[in-house]
PDB file of C-alpha atoms in Angstrom:
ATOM      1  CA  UNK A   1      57.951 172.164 129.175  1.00 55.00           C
ATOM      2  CA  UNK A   2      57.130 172.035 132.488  1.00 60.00           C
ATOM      3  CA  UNK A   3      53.465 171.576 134.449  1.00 64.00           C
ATOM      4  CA  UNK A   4      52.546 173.290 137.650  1.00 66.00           C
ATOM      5  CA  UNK A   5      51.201 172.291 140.710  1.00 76.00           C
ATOM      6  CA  UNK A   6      47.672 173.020 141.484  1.00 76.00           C
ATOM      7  CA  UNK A   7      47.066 176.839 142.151  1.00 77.00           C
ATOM      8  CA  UNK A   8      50.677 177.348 140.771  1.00 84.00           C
ATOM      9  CA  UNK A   9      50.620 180.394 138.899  1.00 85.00           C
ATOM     10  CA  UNK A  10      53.142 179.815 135.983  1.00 84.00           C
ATOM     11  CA  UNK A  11      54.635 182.346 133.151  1.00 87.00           C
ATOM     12  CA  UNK A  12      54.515 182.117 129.563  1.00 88.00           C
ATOM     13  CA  UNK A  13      55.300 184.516 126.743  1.00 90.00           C
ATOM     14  CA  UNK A  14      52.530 182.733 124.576  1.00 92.00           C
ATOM     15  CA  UNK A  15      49.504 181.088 126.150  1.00 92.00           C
ATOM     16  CA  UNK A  16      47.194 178.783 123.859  1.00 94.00           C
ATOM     17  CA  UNK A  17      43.493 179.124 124.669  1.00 94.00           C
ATOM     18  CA  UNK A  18      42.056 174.890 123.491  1.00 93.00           C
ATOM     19  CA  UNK A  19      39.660 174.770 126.150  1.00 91.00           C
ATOM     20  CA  UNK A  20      36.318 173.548 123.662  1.00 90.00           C
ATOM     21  CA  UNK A  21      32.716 175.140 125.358  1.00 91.00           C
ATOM     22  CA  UNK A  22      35.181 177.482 128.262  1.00 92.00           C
ATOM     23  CA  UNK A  23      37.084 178.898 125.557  1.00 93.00           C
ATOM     24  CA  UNK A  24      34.779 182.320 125.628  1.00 92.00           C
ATOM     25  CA  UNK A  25      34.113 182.027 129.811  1.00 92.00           C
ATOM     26  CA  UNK A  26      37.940 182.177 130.258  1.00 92.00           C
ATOM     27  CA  UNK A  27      38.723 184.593 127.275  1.00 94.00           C
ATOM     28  CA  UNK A  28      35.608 187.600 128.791  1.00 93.00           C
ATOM     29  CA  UNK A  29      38.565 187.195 131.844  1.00 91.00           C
ATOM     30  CA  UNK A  30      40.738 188.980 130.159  1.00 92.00           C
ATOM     31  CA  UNK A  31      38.326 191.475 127.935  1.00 94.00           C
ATOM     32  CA  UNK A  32      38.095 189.529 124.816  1.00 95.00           C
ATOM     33  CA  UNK A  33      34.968 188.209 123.028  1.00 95.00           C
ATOM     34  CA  UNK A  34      35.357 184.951 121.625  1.00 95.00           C
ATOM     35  CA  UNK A  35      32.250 184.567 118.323  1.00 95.00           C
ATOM     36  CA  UNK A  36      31.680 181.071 119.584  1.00 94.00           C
ATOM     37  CA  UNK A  37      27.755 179.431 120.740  1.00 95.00           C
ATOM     38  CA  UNK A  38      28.295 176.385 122.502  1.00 94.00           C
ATOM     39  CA  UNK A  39      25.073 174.192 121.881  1.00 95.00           C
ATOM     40  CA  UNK A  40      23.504 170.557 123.108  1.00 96.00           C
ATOM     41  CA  UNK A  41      23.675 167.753 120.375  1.00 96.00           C
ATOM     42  CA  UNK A  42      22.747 164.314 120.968  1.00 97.00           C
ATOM     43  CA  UNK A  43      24.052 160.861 120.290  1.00 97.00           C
ATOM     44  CA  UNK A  44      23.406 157.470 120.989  1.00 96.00           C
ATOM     45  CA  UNK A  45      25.278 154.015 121.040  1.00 96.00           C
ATOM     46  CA  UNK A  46      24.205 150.495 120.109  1.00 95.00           C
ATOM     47  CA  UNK A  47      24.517 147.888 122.968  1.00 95.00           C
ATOM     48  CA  UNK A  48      27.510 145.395 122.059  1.00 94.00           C
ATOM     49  CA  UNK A  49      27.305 144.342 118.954  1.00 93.00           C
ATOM     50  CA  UNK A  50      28.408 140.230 118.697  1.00 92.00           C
ATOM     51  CA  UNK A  51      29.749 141.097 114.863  1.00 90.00           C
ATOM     52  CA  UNK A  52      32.337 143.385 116.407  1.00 92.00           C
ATOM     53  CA  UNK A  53      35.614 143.105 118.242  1.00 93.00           C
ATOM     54  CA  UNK A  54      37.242 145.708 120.222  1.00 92.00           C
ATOM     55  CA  UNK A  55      39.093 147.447 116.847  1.00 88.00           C
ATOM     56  CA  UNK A  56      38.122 151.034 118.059  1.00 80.00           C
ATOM     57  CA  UNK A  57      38.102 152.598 114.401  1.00 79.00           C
ATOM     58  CA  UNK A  58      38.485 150.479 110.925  1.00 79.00           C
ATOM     59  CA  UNK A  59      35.967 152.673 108.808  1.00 83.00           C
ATOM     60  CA  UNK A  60      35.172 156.454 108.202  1.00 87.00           C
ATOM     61  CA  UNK A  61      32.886 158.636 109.660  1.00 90.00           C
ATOM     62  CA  UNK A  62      29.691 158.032 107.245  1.00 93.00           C
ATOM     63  CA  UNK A  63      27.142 160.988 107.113  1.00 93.00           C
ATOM     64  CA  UNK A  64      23.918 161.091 105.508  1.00 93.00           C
ATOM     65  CA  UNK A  65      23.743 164.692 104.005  1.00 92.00           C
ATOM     66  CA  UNK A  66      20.486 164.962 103.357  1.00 91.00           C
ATOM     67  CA  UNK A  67      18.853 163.815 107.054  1.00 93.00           C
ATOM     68  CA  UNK A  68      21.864 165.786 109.047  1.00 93.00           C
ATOM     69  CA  UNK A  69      22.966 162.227 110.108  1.00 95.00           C
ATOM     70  CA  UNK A  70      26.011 160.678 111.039  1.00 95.00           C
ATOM     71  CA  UNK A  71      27.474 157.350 111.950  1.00 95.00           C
ATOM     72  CA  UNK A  72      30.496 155.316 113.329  1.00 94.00           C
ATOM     73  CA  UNK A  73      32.061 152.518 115.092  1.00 93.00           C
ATOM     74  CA  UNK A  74      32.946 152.363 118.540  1.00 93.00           C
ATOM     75  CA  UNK A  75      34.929 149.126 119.205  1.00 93.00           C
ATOM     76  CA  UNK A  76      32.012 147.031 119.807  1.00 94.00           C
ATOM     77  CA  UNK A  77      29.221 149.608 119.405  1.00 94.00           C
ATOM     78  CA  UNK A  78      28.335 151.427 116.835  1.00 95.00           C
ATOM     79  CA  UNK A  79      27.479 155.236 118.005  1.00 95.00           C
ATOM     80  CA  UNK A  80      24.933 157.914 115.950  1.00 96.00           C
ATOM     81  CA  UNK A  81      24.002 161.331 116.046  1.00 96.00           C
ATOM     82  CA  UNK A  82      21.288 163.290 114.342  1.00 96.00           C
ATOM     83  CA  UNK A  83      21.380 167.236 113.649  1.00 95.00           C
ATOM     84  CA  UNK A  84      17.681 167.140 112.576  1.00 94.00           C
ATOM     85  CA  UNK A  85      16.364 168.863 115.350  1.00 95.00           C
ATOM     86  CA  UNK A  86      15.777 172.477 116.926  1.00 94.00           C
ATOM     87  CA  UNK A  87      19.026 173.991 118.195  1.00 94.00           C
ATOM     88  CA  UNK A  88      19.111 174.324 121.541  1.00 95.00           C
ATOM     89  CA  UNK A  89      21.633 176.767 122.878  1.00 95.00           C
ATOM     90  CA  UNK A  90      24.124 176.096 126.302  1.00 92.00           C
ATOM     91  CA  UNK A  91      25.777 178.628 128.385  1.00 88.00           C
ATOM     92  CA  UNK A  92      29.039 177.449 129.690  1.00 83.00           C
ATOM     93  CA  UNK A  93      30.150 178.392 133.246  1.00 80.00           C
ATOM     94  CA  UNK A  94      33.861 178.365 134.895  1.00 77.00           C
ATOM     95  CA  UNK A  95      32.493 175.544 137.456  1.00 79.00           C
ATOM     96  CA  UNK A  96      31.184 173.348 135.004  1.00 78.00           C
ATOM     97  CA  UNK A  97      33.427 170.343 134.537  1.00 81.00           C
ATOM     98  CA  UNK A  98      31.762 168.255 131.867  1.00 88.00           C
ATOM     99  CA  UNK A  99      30.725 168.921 128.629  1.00 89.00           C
ATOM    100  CA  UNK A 100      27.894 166.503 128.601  1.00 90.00           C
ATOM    101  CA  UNK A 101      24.926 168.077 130.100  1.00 91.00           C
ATOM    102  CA  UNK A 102      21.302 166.274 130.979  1.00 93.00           C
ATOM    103  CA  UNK A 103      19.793 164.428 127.787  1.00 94.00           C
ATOM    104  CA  UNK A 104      16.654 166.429 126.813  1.00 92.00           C
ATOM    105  CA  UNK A 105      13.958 163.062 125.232  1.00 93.00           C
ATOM    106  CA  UNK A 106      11.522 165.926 124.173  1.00 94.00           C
ATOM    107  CA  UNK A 107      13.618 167.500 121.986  1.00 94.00           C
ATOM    108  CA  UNK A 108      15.928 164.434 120.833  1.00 95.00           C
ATOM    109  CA  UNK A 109      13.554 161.726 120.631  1.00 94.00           C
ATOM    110  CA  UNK A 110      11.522 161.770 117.420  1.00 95.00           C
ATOM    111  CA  UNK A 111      14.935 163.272 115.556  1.00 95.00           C
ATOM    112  CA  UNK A 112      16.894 160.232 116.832  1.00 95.00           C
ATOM    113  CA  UNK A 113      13.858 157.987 116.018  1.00 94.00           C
ATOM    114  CA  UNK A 114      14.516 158.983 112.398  1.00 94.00           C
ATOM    115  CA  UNK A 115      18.278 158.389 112.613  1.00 94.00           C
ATOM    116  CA  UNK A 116      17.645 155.065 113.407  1.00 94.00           C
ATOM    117  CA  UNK A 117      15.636 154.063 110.932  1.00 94.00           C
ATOM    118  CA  UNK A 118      18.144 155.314 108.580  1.00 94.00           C
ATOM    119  CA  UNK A 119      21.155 153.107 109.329  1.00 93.00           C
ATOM    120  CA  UNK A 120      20.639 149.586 109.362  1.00 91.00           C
ATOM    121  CA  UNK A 121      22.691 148.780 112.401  1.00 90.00           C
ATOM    122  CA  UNK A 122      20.419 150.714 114.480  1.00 93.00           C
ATOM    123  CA  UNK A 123      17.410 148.822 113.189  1.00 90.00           C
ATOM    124  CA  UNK A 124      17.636 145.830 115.194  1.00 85.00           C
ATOM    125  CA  UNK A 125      20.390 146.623 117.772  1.00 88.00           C
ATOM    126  CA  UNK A 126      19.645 147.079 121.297  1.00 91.00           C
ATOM    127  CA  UNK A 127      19.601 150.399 122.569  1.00 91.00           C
ATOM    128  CA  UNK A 128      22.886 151.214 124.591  1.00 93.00           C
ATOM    129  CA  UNK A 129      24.068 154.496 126.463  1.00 94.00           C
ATOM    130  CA  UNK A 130      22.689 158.322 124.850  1.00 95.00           C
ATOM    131  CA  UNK A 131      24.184 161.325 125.737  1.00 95.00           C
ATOM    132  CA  UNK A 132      23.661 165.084 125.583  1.00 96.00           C
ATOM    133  CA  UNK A 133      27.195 166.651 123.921  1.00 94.00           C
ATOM    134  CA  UNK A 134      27.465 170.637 124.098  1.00 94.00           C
ATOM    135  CA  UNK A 135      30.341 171.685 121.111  1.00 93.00           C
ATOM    136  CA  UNK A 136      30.540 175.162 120.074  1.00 93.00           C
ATOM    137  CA  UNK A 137      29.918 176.839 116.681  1.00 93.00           C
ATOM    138  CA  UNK A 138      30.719 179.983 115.114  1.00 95.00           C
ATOM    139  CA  UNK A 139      28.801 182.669 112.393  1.00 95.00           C
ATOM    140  CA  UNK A 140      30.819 180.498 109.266  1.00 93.00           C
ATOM    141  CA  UNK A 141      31.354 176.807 111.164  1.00 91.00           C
ATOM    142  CA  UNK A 142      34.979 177.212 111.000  1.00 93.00           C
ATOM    143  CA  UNK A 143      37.471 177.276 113.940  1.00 95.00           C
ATOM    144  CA  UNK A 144      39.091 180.242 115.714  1.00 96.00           C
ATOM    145  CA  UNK A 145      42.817 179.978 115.277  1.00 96.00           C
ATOM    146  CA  UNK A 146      45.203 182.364 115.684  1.00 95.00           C
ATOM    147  CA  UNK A 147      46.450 185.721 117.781  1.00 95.00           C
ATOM    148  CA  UNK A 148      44.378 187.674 119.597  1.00 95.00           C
ATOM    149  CA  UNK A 149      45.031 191.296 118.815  1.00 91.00           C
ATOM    150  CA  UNK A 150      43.841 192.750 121.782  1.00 91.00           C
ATOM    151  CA  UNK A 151      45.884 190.454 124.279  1.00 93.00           C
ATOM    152  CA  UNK A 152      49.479 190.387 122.922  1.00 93.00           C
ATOM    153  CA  UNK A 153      50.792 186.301 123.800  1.00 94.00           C
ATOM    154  CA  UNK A 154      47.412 185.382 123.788  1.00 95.00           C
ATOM    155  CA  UNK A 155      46.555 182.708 120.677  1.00 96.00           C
ATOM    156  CA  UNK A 156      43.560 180.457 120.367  1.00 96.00           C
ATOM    157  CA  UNK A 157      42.558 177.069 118.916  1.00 95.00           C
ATOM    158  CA  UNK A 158      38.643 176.826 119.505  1.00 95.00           C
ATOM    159  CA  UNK A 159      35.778 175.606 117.765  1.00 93.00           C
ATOM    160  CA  UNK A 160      37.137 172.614 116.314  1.00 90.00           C
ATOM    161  CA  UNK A 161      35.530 169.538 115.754  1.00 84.00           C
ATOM    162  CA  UNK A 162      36.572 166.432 114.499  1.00 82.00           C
ATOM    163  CA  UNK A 163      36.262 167.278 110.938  1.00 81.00           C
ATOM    164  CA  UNK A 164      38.267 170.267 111.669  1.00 85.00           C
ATOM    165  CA  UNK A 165      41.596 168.539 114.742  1.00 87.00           C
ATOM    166  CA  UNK A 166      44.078 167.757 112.794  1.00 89.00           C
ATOM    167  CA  UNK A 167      44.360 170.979 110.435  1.00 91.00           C
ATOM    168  CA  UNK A 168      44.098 173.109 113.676  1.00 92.00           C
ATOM    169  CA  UNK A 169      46.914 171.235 114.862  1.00 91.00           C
ATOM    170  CA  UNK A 170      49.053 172.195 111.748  1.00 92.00           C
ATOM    171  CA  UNK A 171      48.188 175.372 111.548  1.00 93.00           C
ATOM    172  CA  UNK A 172      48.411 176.765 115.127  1.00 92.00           C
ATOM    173  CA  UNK A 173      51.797 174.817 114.846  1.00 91.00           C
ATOM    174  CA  UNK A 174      52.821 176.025 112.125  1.00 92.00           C
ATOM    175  CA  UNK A 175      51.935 180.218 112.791  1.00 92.00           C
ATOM    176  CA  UNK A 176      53.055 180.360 116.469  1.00 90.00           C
ATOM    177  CA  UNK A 177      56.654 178.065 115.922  1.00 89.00           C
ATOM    178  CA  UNK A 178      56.936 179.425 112.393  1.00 87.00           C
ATOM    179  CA  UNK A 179      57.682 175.918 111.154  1.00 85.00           C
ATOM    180  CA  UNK A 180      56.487 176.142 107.917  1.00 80.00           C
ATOM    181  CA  UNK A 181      53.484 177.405 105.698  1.00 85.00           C
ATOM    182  CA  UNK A 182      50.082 177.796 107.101  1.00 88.00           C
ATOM    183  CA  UNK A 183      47.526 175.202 105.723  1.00 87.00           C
ATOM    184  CA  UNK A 184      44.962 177.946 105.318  1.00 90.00           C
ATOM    185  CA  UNK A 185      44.765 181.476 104.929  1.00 93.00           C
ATOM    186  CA  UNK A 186      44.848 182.924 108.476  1.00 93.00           C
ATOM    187  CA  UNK A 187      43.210 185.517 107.898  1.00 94.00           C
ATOM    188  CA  UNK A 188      39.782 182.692 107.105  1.00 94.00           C
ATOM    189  CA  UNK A 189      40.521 181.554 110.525  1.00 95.00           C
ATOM    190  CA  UNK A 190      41.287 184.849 112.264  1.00 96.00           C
ATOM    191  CA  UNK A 191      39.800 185.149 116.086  1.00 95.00           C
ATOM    192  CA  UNK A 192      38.872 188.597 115.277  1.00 95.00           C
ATOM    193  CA  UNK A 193      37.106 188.034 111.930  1.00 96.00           C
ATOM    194  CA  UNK A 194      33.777 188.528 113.392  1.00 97.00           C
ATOM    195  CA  UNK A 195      34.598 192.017 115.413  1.00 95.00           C
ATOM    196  CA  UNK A 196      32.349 193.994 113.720  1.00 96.00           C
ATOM    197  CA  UNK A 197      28.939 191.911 114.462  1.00 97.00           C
ATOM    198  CA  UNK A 198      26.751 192.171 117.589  1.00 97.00           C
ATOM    199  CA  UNK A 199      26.732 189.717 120.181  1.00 95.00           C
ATOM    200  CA  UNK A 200      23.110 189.179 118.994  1.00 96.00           C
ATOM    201  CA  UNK A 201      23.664 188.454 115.596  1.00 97.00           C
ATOM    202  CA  UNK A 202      26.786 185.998 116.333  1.00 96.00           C
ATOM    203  CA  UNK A 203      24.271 184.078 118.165  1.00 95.00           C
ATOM    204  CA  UNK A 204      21.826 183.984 115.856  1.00 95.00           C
ATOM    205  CA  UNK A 205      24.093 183.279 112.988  1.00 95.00           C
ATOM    206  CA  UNK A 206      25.781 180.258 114.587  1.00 94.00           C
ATOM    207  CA  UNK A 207      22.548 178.799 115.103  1.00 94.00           C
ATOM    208  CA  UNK A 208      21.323 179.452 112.250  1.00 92.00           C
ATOM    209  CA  UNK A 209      23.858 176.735 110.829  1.00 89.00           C
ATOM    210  CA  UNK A 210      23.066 173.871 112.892  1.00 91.00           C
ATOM    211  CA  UNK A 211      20.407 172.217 111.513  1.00 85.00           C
ATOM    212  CA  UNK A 212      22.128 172.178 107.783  1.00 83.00           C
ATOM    213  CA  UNK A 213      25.345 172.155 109.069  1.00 83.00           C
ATOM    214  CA  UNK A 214      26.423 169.495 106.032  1.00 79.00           C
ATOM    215  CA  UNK A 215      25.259 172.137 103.953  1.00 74.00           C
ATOM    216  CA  UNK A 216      27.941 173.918 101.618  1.00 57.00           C
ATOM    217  CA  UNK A 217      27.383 177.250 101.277  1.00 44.00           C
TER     218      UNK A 217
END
């Protein structure tokens, strides 16, 4: 594999598309309509913690369900963020280089208030860095991964979280190098599975999601 120089324009047979909240700006480039709404969600660290060394992970994720809550470690902070608020909608642009955009305290605040209360290591820490985090979600919370029909060479690997890496990773693998057995059905995971709905209800759809988005359904 080889990597250009900048402006180098460089060949491929098969071009992955993993570019997280640019995925759709750089995909309407070539005619196609990625179902993805990128959206702000906020979370917040602890100031160093004395208890803690500078392990960066030696525990899960831990979510709290029912409040749309989750937790972790950071080395020597722990870090939180909170679901339990109004979505609030981001449109992504081809000169934006950052997927952190400006915090917004009115619409965070009494959400994150709540969060803290919840997990005891927020209940007496100091208050460290907070950030704003767009991500993007789709109609059914599940990633896009797979060909795109209308762009022969042209495969995608978007809308994945955390939850979600490592199984994308397999199965793009997997379909475009024919290594093996797909993990899931790609058809569940198809780019084009959401054709048939308006831009409008896509959107609405997505967002719909985010404030249960532990929910099973």
């Amino acid at each position: 594999m080889r990597t250009g120089t900048p402006g180098e324009l460089l060949r491929a047979d098969r071009v992955v598309l993993a570019t997280g909240i640019w995925g759709p700006v750089l995909a309407a480039g070539v005619g196609v309509r990625l179902p993805m709404v990128d959206v702000q969600h906020p979370y917040v660290f602890t100031a160093e913690r004395p208890e803690l060394d500078d392990t960066p992970i030696d525990a899960p994720i831990v979510r709290y369900p029912d409040h749309a809550v989750y937790t972790r470690r950071h080395g020597r902070r722990y870090g939180l963020g909170s679901y339990a608020h109004r979505p609030l909608p981001w449109e992504p642009s081809a000169t934006r280089d950052s997927a952190e955009v400006p915090f917004q305290e009115a619409d965070f605040g009494s959400a994150l208030a709540e969060a803290r209360r919840l997990v005891p290591a927020f209940r007496q820490a100091s208050p460290g860095r907070r950030l704003n985090g767009v991500f993007a979600l789709t109609p059914d919370e599940l990633p896009l991964v797979g060909p795109v029909a209308e762009v022969p060479g042209l495969w995608v690997a978007e809308a994945s979280w955390v939850t979600h890496a490592a199984g994308v990773g397999r199965q793009v693998t997997a379909m475009l190098l024919e290594t093996g057995r797909p993990a899931v059905d790609p058809a569940r995971l198809a780019p084009g599975r959401f054709d048939h709905w308006s831009d409008r209800t896509v959107h609405e759809t997505a967002l719909g999601h985010y404030r249960g988005i532990y929910d099973a359904h």
